[in-house]
mmCIF file of N, CA, C and O in Angstrom:
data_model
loop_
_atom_site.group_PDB
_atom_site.id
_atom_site.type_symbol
_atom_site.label_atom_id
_atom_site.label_comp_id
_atom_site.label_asym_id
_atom_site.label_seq_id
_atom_site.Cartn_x
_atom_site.Cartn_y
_atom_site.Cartn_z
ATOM 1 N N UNK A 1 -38.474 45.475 -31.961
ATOM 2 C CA UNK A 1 -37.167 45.640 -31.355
ATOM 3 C C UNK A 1 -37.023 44.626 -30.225
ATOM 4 O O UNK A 1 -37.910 44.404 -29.401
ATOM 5 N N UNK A 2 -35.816 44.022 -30.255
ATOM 6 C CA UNK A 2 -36.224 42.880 -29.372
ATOM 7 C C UNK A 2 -35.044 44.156 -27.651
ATOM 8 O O UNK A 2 -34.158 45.005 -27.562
ATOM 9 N N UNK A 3 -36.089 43.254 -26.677
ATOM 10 C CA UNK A 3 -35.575 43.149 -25.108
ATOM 11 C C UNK A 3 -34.675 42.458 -24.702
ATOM 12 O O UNK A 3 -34.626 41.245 -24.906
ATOM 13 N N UNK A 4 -33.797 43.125 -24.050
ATOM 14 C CA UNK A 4 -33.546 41.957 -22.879
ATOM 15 C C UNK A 4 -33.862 42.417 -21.390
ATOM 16 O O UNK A 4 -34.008 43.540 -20.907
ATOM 17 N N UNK A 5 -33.915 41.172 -20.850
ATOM 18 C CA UNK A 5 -34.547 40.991 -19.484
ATOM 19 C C UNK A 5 -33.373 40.201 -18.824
ATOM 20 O O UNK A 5 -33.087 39.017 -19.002
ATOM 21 N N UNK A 6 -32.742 41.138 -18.004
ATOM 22 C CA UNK A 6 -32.057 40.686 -16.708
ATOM 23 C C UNK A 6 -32.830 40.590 -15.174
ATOM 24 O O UNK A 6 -33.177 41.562 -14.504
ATOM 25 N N UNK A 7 -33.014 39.045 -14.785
ATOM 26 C CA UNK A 7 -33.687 39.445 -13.886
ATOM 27 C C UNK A 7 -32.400 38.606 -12.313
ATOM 28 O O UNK A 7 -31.764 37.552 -12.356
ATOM 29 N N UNK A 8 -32.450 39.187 -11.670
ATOM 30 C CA UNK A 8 -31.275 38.611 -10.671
ATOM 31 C C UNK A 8 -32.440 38.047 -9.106
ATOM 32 O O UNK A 8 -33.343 38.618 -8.493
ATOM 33 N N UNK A 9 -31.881 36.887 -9.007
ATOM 34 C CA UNK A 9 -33.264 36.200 -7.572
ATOM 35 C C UNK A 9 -32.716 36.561 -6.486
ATOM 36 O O UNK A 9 -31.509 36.506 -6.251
ATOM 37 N N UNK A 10 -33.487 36.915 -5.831
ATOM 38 C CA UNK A 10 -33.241 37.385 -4.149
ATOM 39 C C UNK A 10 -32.601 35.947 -3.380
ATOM 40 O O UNK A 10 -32.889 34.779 -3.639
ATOM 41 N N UNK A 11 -31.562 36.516 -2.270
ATOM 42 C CA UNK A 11 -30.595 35.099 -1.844
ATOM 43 C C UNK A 11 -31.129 33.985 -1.713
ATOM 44 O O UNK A 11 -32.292 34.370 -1.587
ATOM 45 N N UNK A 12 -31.172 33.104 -1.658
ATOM 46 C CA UNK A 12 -31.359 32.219 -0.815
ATOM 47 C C UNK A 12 -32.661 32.039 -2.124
ATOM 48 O O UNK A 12 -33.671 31.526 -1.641
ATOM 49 N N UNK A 13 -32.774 32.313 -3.404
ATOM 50 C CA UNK A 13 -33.777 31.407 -3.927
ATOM 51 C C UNK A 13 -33.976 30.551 -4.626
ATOM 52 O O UNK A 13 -34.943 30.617 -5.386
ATOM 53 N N UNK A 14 -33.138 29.449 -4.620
ATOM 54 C CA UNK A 14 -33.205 28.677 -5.360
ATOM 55 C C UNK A 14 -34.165 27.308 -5.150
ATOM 56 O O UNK A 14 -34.601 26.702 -6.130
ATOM 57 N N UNK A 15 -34.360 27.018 -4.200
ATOM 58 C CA UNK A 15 -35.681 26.664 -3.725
ATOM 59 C C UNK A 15 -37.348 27.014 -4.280
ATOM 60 O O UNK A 15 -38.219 26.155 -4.140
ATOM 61 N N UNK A 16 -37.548 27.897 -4.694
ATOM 62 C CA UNK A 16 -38.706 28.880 -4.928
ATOM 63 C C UNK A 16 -38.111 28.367 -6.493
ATOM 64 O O UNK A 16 -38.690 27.381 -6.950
ATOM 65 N N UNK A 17 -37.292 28.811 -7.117
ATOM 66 C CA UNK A 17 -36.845 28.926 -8.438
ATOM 67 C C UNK A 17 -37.130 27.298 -8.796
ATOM 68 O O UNK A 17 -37.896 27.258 -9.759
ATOM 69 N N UNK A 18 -36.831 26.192 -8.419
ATOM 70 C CA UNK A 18 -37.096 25.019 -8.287
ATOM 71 C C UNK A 18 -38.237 24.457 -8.299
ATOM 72 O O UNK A 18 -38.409 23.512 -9.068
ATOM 73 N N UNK A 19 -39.266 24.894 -7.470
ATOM 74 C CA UNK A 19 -40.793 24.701 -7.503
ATOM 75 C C UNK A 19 -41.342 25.176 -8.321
ATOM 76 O O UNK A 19 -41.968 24.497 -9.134
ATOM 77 N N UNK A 20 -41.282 26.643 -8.381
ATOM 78 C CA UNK A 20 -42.049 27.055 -9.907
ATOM 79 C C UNK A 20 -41.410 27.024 -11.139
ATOM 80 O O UNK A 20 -41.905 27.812 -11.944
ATOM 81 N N UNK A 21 -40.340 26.278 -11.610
ATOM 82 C CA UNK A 21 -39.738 25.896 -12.650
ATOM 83 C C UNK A 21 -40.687 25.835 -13.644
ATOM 84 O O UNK A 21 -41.045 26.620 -14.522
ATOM 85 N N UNK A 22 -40.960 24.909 -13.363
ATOM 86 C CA UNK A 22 -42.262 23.710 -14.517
ATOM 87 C C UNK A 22 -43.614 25.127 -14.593
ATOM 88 O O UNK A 22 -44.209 25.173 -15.670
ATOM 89 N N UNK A 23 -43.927 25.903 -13.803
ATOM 90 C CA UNK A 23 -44.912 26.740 -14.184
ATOM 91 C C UNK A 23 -44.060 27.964 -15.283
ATOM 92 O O UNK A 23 -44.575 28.205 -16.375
ATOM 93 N N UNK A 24 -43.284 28.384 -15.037
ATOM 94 C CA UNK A 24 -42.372 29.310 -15.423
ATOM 95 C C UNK A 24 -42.224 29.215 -17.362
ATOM 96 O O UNK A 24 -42.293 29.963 -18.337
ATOM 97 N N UNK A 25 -42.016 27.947 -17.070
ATOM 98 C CA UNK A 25 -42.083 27.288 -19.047
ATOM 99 C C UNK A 25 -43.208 27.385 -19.060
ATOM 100 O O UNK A 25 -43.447 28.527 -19.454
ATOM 101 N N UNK A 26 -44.248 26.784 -18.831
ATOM 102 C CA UNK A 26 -45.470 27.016 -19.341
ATOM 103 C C UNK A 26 -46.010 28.385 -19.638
ATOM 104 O O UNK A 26 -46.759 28.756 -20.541
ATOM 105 N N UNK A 27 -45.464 29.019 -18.690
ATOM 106 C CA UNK A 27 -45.741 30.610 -19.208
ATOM 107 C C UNK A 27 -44.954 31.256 -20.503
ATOM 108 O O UNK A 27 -45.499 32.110 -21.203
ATOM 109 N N UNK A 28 -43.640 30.778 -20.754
ATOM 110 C CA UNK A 28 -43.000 31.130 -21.685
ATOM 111 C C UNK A 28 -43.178 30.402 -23.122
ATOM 112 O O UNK A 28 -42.763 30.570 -24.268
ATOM 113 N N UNK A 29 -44.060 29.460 -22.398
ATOM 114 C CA UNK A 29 -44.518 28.756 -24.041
ATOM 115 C C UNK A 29 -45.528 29.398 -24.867
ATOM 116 O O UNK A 29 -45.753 29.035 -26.021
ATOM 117 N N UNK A 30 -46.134 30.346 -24.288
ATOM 118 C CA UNK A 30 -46.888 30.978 -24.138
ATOM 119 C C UNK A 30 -46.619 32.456 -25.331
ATOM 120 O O UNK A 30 -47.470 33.127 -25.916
ATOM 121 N N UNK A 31 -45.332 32.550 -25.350
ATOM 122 C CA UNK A 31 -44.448 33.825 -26.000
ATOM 123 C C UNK A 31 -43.721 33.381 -26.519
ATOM 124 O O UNK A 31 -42.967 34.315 -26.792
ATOM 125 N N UNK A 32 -43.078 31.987 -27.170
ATOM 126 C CA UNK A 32 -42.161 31.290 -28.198
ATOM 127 C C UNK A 32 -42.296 32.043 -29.119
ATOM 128 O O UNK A 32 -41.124 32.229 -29.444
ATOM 129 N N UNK A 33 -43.025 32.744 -29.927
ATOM 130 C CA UNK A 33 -43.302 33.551 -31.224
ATOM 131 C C UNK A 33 -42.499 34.671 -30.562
ATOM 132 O O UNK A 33 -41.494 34.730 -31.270
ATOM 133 N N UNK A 34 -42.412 35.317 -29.887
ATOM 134 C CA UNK A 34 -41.351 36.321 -29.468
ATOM 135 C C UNK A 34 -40.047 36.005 -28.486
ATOM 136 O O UNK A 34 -39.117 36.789 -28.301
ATOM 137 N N UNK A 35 -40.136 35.150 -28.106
ATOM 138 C CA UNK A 35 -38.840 34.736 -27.555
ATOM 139 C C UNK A 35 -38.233 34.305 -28.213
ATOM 140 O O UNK A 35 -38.476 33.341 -28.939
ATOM 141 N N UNK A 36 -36.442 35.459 -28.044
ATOM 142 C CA UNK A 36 -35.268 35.225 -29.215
ATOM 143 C C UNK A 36 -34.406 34.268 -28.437
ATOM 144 O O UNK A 36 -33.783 33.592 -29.256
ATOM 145 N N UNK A 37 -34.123 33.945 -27.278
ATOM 146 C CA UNK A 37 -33.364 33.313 -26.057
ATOM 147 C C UNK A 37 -34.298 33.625 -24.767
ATOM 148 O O UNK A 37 -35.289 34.263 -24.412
ATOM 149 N N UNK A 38 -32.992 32.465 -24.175
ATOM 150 C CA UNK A 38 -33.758 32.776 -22.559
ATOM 151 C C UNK A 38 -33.009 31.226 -21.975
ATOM 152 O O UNK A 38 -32.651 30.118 -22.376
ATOM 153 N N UNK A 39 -33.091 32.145 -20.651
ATOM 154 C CA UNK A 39 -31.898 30.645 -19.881
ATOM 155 C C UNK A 39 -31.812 31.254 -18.469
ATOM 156 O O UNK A 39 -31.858 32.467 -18.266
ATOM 157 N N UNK A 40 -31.682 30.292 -17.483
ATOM 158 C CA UNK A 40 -31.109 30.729 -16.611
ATOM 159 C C UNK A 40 -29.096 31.133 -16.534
ATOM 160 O O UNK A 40 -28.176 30.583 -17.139
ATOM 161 N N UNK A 41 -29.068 32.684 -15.185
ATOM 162 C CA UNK A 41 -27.699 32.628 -15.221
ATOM 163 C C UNK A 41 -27.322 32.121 -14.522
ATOM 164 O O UNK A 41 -28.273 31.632 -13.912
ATOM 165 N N UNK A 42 -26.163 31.744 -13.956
ATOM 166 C CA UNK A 42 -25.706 30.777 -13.186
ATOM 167 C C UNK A 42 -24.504 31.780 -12.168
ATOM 168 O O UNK A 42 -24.069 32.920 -12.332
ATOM 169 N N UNK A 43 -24.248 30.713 -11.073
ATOM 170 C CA UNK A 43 -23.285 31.391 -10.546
ATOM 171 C C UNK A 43 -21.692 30.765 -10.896
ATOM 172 O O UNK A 43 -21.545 29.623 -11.331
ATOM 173 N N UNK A 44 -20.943 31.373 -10.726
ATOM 174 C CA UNK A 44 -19.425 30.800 -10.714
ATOM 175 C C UNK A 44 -19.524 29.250 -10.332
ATOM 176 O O UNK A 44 -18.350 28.918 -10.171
ATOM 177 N N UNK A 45 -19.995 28.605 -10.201
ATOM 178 C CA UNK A 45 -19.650 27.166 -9.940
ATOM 179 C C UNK A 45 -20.364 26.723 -11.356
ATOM 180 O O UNK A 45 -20.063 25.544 -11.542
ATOM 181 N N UNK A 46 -20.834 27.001 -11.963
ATOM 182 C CA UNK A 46 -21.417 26.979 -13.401
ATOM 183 C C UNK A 46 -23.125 26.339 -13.445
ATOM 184 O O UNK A 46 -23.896 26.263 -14.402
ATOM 185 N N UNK A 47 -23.315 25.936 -11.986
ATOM 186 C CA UNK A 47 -24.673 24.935 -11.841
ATOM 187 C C UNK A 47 -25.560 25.754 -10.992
ATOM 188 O O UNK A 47 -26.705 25.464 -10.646
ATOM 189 N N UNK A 48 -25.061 26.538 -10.776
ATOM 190 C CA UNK A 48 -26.237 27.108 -9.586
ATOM 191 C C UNK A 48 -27.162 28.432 -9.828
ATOM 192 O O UNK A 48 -26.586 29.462 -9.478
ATOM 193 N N UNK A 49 -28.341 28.602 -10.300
ATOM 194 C CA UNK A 49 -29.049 29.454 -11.375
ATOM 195 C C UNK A 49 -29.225 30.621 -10.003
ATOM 196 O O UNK A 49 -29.578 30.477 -8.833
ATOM 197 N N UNK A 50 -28.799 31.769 -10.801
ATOM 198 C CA UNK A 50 -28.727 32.811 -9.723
ATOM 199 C C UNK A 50 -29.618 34.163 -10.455
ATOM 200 O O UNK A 50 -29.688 35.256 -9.893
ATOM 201 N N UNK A 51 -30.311 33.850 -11.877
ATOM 202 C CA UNK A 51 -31.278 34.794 -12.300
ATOM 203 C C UNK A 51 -31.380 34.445 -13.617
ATOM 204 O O UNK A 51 -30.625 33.687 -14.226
ATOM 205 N N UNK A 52 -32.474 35.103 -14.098
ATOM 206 C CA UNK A 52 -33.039 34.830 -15.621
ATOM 207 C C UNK A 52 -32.172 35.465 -16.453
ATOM 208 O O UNK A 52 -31.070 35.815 -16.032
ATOM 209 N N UNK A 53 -32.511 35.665 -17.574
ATOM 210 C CA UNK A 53 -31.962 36.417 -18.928
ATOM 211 C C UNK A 53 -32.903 35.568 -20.163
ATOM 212 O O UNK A 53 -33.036 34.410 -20.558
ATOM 213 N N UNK A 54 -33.394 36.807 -20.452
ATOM 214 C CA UNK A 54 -34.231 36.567 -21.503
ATOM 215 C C UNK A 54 -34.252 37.594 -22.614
ATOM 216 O O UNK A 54 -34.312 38.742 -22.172
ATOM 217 N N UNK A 55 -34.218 37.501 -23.979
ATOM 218 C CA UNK A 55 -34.417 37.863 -25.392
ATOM 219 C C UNK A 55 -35.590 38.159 -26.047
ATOM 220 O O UNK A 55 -36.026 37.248 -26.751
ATOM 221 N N UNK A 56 -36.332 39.359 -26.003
ATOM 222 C CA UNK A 56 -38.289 39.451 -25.852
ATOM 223 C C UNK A 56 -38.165 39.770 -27.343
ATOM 224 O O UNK A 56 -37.166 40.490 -27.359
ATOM 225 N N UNK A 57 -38.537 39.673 -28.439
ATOM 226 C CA UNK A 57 -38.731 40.599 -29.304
ATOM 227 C C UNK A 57 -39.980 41.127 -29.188
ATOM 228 O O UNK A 57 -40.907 40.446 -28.749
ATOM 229 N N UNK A 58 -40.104 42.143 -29.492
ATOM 230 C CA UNK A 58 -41.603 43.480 -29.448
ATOM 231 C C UNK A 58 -41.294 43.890 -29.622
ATOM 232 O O UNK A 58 -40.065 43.923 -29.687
ATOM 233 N N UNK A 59 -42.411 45.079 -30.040
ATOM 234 C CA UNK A 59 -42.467 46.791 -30.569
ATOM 235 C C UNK A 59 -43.183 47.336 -29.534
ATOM 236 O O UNK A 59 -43.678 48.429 -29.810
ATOM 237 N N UNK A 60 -43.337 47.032 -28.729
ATOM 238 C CA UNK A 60 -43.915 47.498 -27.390
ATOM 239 C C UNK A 60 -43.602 46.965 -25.839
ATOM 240 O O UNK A 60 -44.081 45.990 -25.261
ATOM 241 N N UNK A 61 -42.536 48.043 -25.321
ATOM 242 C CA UNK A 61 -42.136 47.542 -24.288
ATOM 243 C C UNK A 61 -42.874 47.204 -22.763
ATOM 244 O O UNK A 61 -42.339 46.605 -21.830
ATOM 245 N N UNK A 62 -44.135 47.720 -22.801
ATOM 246 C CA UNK A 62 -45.006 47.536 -22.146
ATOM 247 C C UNK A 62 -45.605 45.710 -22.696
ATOM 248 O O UNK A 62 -45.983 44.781 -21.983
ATOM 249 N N UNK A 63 -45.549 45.743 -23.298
ATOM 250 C CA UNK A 63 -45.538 44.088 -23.723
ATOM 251 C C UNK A 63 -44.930 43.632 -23.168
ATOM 252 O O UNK A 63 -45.362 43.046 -22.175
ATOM 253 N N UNK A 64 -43.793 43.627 -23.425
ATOM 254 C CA UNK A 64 -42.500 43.021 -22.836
ATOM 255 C C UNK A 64 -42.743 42.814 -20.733
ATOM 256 O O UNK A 64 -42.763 41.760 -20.098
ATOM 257 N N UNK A 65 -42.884 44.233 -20.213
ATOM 258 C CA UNK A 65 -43.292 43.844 -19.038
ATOM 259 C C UNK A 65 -44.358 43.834 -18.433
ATOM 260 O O UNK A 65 -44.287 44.119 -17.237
ATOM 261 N N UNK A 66 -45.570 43.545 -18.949
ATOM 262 C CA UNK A 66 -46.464 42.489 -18.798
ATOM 263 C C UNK A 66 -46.348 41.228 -18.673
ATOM 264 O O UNK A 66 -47.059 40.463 -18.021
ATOM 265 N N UNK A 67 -44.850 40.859 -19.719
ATOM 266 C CA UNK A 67 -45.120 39.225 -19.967
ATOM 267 C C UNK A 67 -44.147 39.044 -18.792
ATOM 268 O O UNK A 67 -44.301 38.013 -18.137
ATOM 269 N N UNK A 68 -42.842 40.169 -18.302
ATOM 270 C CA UNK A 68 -42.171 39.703 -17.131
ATOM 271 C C UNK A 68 -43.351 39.472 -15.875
ATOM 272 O O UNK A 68 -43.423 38.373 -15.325
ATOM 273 N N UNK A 69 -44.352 40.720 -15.441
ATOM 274 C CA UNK A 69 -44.900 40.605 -14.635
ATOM 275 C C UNK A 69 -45.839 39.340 -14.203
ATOM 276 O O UNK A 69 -46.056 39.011 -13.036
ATOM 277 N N UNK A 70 -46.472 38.544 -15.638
ATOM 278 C CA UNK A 70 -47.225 37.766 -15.526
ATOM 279 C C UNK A 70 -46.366 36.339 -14.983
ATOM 280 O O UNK A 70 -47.132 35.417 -14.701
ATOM 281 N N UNK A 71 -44.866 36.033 -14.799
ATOM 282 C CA UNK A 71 -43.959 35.228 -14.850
ATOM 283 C C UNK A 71 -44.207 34.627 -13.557
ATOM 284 O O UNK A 71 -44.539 35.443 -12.697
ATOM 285 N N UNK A 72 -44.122 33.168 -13.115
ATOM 286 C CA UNK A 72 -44.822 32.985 -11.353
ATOM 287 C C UNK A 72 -43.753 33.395 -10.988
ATOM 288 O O UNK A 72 -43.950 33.908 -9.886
ATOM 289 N N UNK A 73 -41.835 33.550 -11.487
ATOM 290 C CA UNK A 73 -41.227 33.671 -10.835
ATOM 291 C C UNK A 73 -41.371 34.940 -10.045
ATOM 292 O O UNK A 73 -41.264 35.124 -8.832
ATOM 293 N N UNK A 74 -41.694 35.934 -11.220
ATOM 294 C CA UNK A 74 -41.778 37.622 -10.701
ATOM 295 C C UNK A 74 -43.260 37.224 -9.617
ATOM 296 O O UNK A 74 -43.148 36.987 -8.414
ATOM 297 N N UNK A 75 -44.208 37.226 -10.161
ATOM 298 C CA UNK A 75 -45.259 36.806 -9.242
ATOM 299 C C UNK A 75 -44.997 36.276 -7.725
ATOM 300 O O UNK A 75 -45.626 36.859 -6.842
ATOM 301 N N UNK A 76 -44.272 35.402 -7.414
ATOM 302 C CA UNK A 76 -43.968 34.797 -6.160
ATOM 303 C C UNK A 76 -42.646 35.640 -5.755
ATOM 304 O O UNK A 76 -42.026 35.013 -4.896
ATOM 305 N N UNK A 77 -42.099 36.699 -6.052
ATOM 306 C CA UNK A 77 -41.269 37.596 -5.601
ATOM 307 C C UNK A 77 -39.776 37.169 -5.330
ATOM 308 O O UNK A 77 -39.045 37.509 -4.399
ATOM 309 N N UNK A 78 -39.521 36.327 -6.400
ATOM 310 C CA UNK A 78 -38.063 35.720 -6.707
ATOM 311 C C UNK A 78 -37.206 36.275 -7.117
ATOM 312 O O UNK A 78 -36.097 35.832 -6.817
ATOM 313 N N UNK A 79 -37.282 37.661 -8.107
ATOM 314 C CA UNK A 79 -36.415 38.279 -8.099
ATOM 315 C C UNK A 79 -36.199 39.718 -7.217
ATOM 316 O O UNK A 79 -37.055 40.472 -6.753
ATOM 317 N N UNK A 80 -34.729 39.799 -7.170
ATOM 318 C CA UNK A 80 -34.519 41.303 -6.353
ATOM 319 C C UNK A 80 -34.195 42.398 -6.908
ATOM 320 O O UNK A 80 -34.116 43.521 -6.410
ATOM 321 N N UNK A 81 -33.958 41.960 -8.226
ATOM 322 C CA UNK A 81 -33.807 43.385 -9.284
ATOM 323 C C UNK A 81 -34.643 42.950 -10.839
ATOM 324 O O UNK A 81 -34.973 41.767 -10.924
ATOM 325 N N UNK A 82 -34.875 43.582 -11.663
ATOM 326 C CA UNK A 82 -35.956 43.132 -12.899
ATOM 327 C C UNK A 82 -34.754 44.557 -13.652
ATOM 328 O O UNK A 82 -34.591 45.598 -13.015
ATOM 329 N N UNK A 83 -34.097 44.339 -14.934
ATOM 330 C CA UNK A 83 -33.924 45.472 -15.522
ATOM 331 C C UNK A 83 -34.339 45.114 -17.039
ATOM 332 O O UNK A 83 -33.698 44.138 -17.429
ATOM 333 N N UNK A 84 -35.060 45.530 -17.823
ATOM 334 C CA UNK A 84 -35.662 45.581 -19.285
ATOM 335 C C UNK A 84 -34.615 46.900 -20.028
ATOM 336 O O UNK A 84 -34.544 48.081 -19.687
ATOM 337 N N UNK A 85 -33.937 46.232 -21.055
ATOM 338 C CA UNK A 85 -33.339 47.159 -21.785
ATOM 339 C C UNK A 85 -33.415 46.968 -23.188
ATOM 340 O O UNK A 85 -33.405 45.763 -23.439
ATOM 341 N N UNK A 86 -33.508 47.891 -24.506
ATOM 342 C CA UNK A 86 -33.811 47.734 -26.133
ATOM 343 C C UNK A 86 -32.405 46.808 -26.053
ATOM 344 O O UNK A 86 -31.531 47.312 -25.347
ATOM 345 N N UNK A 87 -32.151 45.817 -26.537
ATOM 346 C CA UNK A 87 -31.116 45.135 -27.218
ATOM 347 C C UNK A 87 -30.742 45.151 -28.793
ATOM 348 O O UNK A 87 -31.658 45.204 -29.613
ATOM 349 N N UNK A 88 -29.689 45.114 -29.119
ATOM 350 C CA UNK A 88 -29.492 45.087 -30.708
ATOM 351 C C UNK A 88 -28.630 44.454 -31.162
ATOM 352 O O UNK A 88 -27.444 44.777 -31.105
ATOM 353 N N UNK A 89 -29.227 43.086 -31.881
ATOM 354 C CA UNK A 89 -28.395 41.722 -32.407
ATOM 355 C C UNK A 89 -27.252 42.405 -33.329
ATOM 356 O O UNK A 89 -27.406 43.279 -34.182
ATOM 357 N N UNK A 90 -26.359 41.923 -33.020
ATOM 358 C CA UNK A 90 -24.899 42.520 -33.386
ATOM 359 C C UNK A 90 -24.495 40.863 -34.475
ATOM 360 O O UNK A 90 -24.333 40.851 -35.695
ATOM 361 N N UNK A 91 -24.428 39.625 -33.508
ATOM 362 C CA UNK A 91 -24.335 38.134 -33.877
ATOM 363 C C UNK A 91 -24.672 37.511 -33.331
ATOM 364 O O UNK A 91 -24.638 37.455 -32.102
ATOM 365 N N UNK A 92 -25.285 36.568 -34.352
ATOM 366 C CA UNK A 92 -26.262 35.776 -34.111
ATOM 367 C C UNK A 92 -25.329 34.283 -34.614
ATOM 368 O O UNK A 92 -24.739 34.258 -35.694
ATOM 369 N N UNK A 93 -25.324 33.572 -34.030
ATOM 370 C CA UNK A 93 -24.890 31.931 -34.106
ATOM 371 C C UNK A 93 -23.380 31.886 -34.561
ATOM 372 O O UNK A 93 -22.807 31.021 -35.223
ATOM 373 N N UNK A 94 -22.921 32.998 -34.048
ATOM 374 C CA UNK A 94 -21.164 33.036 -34.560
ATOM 375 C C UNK A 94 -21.093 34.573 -35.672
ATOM 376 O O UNK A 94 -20.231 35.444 -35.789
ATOM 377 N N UNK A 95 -22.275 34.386 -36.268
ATOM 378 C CA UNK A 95 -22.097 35.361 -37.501
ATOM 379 C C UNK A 95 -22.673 36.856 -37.362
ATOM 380 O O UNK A 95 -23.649 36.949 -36.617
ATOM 381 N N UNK A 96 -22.238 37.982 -37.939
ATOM 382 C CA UNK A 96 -21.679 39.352 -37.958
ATOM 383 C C UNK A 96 -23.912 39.396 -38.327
ATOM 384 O O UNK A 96 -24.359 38.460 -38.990
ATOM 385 N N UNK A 97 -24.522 40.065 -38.018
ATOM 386 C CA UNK A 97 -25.631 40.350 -38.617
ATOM 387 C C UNK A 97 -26.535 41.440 -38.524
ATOM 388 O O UNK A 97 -27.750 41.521 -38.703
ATOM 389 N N UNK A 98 -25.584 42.332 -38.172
ATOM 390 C CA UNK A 98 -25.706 43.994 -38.208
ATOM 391 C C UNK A 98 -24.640 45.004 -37.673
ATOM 392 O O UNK A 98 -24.841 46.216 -37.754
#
């Protein structure tokens, strides 16, 4: 069942989000076999990344936040809220697929 992961960064972090960028992928390269998406969100000016969002697939949601916890972002205490919820692909690339 795939996840999603809303994670929203505490003010002022985009700095922090910036430095551990480049570690952040490396960790998620890590879970490509289960990662359905994933991106930063942005704020209203369309450029300014104001939290994650990510697409986990698993059958075990304790999986799922392990792999948030192990993240340097979560690690270095970048975000101010973490919410993990079951998601269910409705459409996928334009098209109807459940």
């Amino acid at each position: 069942m795939p996840f999603a992961v809303i994670a929203l960064d505490k003010e002022g972090g985009a700095p922090l989000r910036a430095e551990l960028r480049p570690q952040h992928l490396v960790h998620l390269e890590k879970y490509a076999g289960k990662l359905l998406a994933g991106g930063a969100m942005l704020a209203d000016d369309g450029a300014t990344p104001v939290g994650s969002l990510l697409i986990i697939d698993s059958e075990d949601r304790a999986e799922v936040e392990a792999i948030v916890a192990a993240d340097p972002f979560s690690k270095a205490g970048l975000f101010q809220s973490v919410s993990i919820r079951p998601w269910r692909k409705v459409y996928f690339d334009g098209a109807k697929v459940g």
